[in-house]
mmCIF file of C-alpha atoms in Angstrom:
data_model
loop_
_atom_site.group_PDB
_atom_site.id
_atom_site.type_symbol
_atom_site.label_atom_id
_atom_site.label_comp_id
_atom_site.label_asym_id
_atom_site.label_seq_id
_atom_site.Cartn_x
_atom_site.Cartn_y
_atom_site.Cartn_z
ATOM 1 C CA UNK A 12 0.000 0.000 0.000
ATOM 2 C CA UNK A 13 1.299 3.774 -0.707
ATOM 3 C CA UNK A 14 0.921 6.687 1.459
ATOM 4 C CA UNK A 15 2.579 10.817 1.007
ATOM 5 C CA UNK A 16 4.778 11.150 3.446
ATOM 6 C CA UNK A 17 7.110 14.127 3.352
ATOM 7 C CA UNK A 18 6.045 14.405 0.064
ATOM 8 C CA UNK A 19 7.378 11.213 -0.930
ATOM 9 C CA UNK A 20 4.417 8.512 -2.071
ATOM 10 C CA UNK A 21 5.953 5.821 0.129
ATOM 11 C CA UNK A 22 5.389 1.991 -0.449
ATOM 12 C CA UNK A 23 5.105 0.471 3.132
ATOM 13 C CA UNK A 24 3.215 -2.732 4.706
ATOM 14 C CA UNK A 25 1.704 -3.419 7.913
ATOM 15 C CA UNK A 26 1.206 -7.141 9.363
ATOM 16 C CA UNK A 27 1.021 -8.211 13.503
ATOM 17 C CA UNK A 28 -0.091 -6.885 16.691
ATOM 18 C CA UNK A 29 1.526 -5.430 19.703
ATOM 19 C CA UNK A 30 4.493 -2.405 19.593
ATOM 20 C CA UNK A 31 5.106 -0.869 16.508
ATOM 21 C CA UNK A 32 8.305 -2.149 15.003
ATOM 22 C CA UNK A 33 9.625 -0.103 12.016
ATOM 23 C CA UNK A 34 12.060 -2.071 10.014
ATOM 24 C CA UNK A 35 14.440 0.000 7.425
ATOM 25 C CA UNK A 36 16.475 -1.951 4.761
ATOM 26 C CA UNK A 37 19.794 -1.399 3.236
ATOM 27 C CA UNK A 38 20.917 0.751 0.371
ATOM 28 C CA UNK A 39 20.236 0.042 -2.867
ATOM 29 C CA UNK A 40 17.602 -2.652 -2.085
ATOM 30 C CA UNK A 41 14.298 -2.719 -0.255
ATOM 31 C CA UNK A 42 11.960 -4.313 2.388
ATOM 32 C CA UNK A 43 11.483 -7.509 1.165
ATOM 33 C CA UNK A 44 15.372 -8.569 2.358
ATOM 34 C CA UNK A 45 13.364 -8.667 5.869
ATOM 35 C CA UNK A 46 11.077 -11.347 4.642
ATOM 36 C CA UNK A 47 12.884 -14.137 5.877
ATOM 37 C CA UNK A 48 13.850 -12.946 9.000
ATOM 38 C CA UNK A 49 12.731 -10.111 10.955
ATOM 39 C CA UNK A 50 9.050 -10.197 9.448
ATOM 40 C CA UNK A 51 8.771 -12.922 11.137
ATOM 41 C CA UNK A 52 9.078 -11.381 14.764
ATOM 42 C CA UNK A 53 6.294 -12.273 16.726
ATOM 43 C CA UNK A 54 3.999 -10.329 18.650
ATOM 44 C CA UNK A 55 4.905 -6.679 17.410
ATOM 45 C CA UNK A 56 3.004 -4.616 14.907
ATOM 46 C CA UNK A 57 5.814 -4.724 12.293
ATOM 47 C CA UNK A 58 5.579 -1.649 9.472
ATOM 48 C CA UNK A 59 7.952 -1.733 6.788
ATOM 49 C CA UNK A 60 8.881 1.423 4.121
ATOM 50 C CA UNK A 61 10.444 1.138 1.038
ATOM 51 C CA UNK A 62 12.736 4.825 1.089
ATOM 52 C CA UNK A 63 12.930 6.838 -2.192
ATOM 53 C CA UNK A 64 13.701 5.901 -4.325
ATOM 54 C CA UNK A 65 14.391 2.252 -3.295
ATOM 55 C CA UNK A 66 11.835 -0.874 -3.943
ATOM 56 C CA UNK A 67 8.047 -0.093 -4.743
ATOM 57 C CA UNK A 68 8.465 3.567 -3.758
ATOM 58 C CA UNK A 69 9.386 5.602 -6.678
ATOM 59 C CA UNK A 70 12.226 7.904 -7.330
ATOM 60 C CA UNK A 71 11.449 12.006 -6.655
ATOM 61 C CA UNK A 72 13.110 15.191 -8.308
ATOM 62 C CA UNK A 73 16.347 16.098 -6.291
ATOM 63 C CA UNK A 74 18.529 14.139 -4.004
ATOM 64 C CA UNK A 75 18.762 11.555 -2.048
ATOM 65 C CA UNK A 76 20.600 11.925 0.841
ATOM 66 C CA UNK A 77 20.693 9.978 4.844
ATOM 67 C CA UNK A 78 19.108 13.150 5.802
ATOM 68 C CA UNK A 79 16.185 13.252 3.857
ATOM 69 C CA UNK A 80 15.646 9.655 3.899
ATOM 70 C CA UNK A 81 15.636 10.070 7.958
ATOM 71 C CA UNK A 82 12.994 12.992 7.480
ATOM 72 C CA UNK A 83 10.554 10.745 5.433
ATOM 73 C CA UNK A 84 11.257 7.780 8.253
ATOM 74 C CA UNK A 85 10.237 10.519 10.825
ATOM 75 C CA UNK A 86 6.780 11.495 9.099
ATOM 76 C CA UNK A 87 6.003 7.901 8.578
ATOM 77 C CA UNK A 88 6.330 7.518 12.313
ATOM 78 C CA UNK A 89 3.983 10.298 13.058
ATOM 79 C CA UNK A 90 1.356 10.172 10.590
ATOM 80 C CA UNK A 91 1.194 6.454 9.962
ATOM 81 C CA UNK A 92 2.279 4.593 13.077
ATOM 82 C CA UNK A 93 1.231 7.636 14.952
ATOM 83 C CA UNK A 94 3.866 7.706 17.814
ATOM 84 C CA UNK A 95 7.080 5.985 19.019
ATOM 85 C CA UNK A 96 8.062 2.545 17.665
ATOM 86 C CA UNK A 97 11.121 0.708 18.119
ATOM 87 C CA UNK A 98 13.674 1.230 15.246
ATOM 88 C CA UNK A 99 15.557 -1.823 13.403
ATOM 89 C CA UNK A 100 17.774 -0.451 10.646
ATOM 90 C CA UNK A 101 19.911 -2.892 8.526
ATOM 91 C CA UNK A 102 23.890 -1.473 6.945
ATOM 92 C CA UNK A 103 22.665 1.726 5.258
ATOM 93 C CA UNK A 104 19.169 1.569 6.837
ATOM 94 C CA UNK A 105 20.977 1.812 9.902
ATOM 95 C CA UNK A 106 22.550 4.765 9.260
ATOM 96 C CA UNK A 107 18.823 6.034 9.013
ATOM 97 C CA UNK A 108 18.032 5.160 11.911
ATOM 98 C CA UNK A 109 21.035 6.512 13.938
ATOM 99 C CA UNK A 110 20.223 10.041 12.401
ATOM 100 C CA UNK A 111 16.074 9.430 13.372
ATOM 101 C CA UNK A 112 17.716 9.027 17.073
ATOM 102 C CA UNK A 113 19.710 12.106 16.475
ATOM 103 C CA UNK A 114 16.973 14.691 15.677
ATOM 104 C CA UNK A 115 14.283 12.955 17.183
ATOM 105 C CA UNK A 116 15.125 10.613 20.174
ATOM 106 C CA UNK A 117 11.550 11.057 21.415
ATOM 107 C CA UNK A 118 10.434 8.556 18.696
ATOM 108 C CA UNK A 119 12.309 6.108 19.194
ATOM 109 C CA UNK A 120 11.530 3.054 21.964
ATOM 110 C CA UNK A 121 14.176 0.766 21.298
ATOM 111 C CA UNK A 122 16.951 1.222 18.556
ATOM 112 C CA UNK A 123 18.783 -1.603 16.865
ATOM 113 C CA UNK A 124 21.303 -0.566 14.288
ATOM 114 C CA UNK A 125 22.600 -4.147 12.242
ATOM 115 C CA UNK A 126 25.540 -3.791 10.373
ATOM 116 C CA UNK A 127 25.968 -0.228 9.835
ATOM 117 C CA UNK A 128 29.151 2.118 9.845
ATOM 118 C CA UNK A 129 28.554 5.672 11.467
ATOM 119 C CA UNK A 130 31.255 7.070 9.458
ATOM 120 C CA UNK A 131 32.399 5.839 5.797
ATOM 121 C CA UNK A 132 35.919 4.887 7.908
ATOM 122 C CA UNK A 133 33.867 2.167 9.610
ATOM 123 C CA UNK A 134 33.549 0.309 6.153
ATOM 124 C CA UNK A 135 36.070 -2.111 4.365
ATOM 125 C CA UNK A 136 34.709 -0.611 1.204
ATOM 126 C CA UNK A 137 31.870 1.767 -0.407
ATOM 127 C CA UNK A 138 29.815 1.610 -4.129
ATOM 128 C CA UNK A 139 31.501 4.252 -6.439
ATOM 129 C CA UNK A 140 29.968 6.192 -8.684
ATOM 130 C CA UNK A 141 29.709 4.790 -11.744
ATOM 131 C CA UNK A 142 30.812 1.389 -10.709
ATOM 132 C CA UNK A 143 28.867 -1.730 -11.245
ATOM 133 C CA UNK A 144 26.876 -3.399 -8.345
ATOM 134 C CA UNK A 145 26.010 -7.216 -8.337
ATOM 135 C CA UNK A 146 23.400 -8.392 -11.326
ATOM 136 C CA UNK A 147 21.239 -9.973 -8.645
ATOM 137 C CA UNK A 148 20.638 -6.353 -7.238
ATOM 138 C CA UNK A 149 19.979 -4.790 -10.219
ATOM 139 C CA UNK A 150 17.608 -7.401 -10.962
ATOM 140 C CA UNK A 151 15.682 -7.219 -7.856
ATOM 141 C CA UNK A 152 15.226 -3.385 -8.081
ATOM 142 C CA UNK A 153 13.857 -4.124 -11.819
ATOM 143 C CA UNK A 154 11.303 -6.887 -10.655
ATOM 144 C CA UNK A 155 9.552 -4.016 -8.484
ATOM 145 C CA UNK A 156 10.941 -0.421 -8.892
ATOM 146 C CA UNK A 157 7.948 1.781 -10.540
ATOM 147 C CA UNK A 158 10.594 3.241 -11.971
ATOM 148 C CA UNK A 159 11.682 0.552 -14.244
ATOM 149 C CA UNK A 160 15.644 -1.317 -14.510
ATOM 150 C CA UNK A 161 17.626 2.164 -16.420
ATOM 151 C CA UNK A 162 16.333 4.262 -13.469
ATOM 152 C CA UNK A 163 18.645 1.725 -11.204
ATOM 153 C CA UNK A 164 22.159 3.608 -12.187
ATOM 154 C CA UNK A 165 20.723 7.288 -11.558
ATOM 155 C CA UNK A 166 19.245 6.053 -7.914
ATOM 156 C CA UNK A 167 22.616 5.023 -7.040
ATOM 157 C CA UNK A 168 24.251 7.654 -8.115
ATOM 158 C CA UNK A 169 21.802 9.430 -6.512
ATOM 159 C CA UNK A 170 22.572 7.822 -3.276
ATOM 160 C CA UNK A 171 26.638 7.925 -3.710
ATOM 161 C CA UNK A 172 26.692 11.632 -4.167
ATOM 162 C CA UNK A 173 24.306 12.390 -1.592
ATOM 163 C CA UNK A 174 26.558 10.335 1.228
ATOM 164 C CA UNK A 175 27.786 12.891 3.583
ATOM 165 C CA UNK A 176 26.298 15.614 2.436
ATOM 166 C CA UNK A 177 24.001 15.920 5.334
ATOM 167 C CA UNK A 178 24.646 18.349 8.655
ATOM 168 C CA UNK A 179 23.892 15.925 10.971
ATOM 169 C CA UNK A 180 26.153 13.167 11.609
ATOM 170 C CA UNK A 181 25.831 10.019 13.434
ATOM 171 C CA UNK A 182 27.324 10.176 17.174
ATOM 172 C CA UNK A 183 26.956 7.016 19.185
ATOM 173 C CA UNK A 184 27.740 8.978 22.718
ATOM 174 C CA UNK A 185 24.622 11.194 21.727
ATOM 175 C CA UNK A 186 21.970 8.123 21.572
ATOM 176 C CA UNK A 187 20.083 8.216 24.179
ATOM 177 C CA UNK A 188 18.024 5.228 23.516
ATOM 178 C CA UNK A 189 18.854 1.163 24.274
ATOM 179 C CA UNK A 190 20.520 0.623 21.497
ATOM 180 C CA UNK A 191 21.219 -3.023 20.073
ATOM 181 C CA UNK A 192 24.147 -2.934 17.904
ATOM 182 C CA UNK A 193 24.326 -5.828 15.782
ATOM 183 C CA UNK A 194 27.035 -7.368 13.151
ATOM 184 C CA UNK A 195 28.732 -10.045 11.787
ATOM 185 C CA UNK A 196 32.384 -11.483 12.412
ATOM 186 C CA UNK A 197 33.221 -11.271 8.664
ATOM 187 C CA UNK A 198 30.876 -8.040 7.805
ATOM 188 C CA UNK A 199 31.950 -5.242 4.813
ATOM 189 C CA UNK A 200 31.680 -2.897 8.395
ATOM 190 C CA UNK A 201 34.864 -3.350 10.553
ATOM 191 C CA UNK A 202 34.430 -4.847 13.418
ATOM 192 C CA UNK A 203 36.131 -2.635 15.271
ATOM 193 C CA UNK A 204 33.899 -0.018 14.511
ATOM 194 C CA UNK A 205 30.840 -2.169 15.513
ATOM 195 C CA UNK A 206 32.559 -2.126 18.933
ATOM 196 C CA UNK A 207 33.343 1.148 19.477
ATOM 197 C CA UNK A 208 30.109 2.516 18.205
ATOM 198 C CA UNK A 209 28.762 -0.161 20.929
ATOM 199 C CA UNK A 210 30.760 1.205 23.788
ATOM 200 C CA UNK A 211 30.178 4.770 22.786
ATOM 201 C CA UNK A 212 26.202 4.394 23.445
ATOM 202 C CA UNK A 213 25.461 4.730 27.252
ATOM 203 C CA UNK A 214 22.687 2.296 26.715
ATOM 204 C CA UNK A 215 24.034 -0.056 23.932
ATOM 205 C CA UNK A 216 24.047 -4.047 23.859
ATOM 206 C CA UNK A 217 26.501 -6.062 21.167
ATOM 207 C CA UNK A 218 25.476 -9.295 19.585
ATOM 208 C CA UNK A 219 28.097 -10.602 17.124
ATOM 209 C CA UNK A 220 26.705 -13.132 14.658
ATOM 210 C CA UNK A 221 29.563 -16.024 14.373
ATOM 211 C CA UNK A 222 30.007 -17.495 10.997
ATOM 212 C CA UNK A 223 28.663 -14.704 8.964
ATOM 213 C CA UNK A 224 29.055 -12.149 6.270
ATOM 214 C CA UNK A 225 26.825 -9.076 5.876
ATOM 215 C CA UNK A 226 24.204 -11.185 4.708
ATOM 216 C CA UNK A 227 23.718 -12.339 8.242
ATOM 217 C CA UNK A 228 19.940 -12.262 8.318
ATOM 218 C CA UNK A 229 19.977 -14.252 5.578
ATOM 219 C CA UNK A 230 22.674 -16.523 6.353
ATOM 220 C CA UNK A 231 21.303 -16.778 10.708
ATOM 221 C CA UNK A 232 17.485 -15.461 10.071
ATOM 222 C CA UNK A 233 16.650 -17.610 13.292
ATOM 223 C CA UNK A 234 19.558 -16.226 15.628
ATOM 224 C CA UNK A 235 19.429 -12.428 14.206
ATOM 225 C CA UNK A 236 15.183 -12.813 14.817
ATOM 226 C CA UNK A 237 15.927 -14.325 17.903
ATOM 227 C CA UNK A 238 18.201 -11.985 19.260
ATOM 228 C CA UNK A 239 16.706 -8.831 17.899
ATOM 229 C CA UNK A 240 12.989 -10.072 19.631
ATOM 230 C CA UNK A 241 14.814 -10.365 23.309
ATOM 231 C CA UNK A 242 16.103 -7.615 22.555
ATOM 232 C CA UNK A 243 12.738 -5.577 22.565
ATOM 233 C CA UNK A 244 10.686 -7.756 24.482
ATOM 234 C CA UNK A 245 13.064 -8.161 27.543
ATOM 235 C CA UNK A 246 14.724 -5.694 29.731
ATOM 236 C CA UNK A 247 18.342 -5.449 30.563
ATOM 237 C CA UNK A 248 20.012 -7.699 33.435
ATOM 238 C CA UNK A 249 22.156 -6.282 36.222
ATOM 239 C CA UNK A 250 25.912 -7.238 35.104
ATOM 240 C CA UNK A 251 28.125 -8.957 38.095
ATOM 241 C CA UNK A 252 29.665 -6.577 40.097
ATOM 242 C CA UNK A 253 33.283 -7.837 39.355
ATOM 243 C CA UNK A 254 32.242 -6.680 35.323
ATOM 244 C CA UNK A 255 31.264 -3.714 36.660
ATOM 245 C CA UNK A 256 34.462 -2.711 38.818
ATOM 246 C CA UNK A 257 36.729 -3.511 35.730
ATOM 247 C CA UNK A 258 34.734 -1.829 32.992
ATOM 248 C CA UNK A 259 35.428 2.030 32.506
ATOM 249 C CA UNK A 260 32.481 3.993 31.743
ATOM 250 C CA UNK A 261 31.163 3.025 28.730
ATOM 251 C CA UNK A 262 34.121 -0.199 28.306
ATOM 252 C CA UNK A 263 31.038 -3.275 28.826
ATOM 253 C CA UNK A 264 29.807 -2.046 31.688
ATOM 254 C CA UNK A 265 26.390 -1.828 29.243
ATOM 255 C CA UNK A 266 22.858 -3.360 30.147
ATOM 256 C CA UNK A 267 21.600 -0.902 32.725
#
């Protein structure tokens, strides 16, 4: 189903009951990566949003930048879930997310940012303009973009030029909300970037998927779905003192 959000006719589905989940994919792809995994969660009301420009929502005159993709997430909050959700964002989706918890913490329940870099330092590598991205991507954009396959190389050049170009950058210590911060042990993101982000949110948790790439929700769907539903459903455990007196502020000492 479509609705106008930020002036954007936005693709987006809603399936489940209980707290609102919103899920936002990765670059360059769309909602339907969470169909093996995270739609699945269980006893949430899960919405999901193709951005502009990505999936069933079509392309719109100007750029497309984290910024304005974070803008449209924040008017789909209001006017369609109609108040704070939890927010799961996946690699660039994440990145999304982490600026929705910049401007507007408020919105935000629970935050869990999978496989995402807060700076372009925090990846092994990025897409480059004018460089060729895997046929299978292409060819999923074509089998549902309203904008048809040839519109695939301006949306990511779109995208490409528009990294960075936003005011507001992404600063872990500033998150206010419990923050899951998920990745993989052989992801495109460094991992020690996953772990510093983690340590640099006051209320941040770290889940590192063994045995995986950054395809880990679709190489562990059960163990990412897992993890990501006790995430939101439970509340944190007091860590052993001992854990306590050797972490430094901020150095493990996470969960409360």
């Amino acid at each position: 189903m479509y609705v106008t959000v930020n002036g954007v006719k936005t693709w987006h589905s809603v399936s489940g009951s209980g707290e609102p989940v919103l899920l936002l994919h990765g670059g360059f792809s769309d909602s339907r990566e969470f169909e093996p995994n995270l739609a699945t969660l269980d006893g949430f009301t899960l919405y999901r949003m193709d951005r502009r420009g990505h999936g069933r929502t079509p392309d719109v005159d100007g750029p497309i930048t984290f910024g304005l993709m974070a803008a449209d997430a924040i008017a789909f909050i209001e006017e369609v879930i109609g108040g704070p959700a939890h927010v799961v964002g996946y690699s660039a989706g994440g990145f999304v997310a982490g600026t929705i918890a910049m401007r507007r913490p408020d919105l935000i329940r629970k935050l869990v940012l999978i496989s995402t870099a807060v700076t372009k330092e925090g990846w092994l590598f990025l897409p480059q303009e004018g460089g060729e991205m895997p046929a299978q991507v292409v060819d999923a954009y074509a089998e549902v973009s309203p904008d048809g396959r040839d519109h695939f190389p301006v949306m990511m050049a779109k995208v490409i030029h528009g990294d960075g170009t936003d005011p507001d950058p992404v600063e872990p210590g500033r998150i206010a909300n419990p923050t899951l911060v998920m990745t993989a042990d052989d992801d495109i993101v460094h991992l020690g970037h996953m772990i510093e982000t983690y340590r640099a949110i006051p209320h941040g948790q770290l889940a590192v998927i063994p045995g995986a790439s950054h395809l880990l929700m679709v190489e562990k769907p059960t163990l990412c779905t897992q993890l990501v539903a006790d995430f939101l459903t439970n509340e944190p455990q007091p860590l052993m003192p001992v854990r306590r007196a050797l972490s430094g502020p901020h150095e493990g000492g996470h969960g409360s």
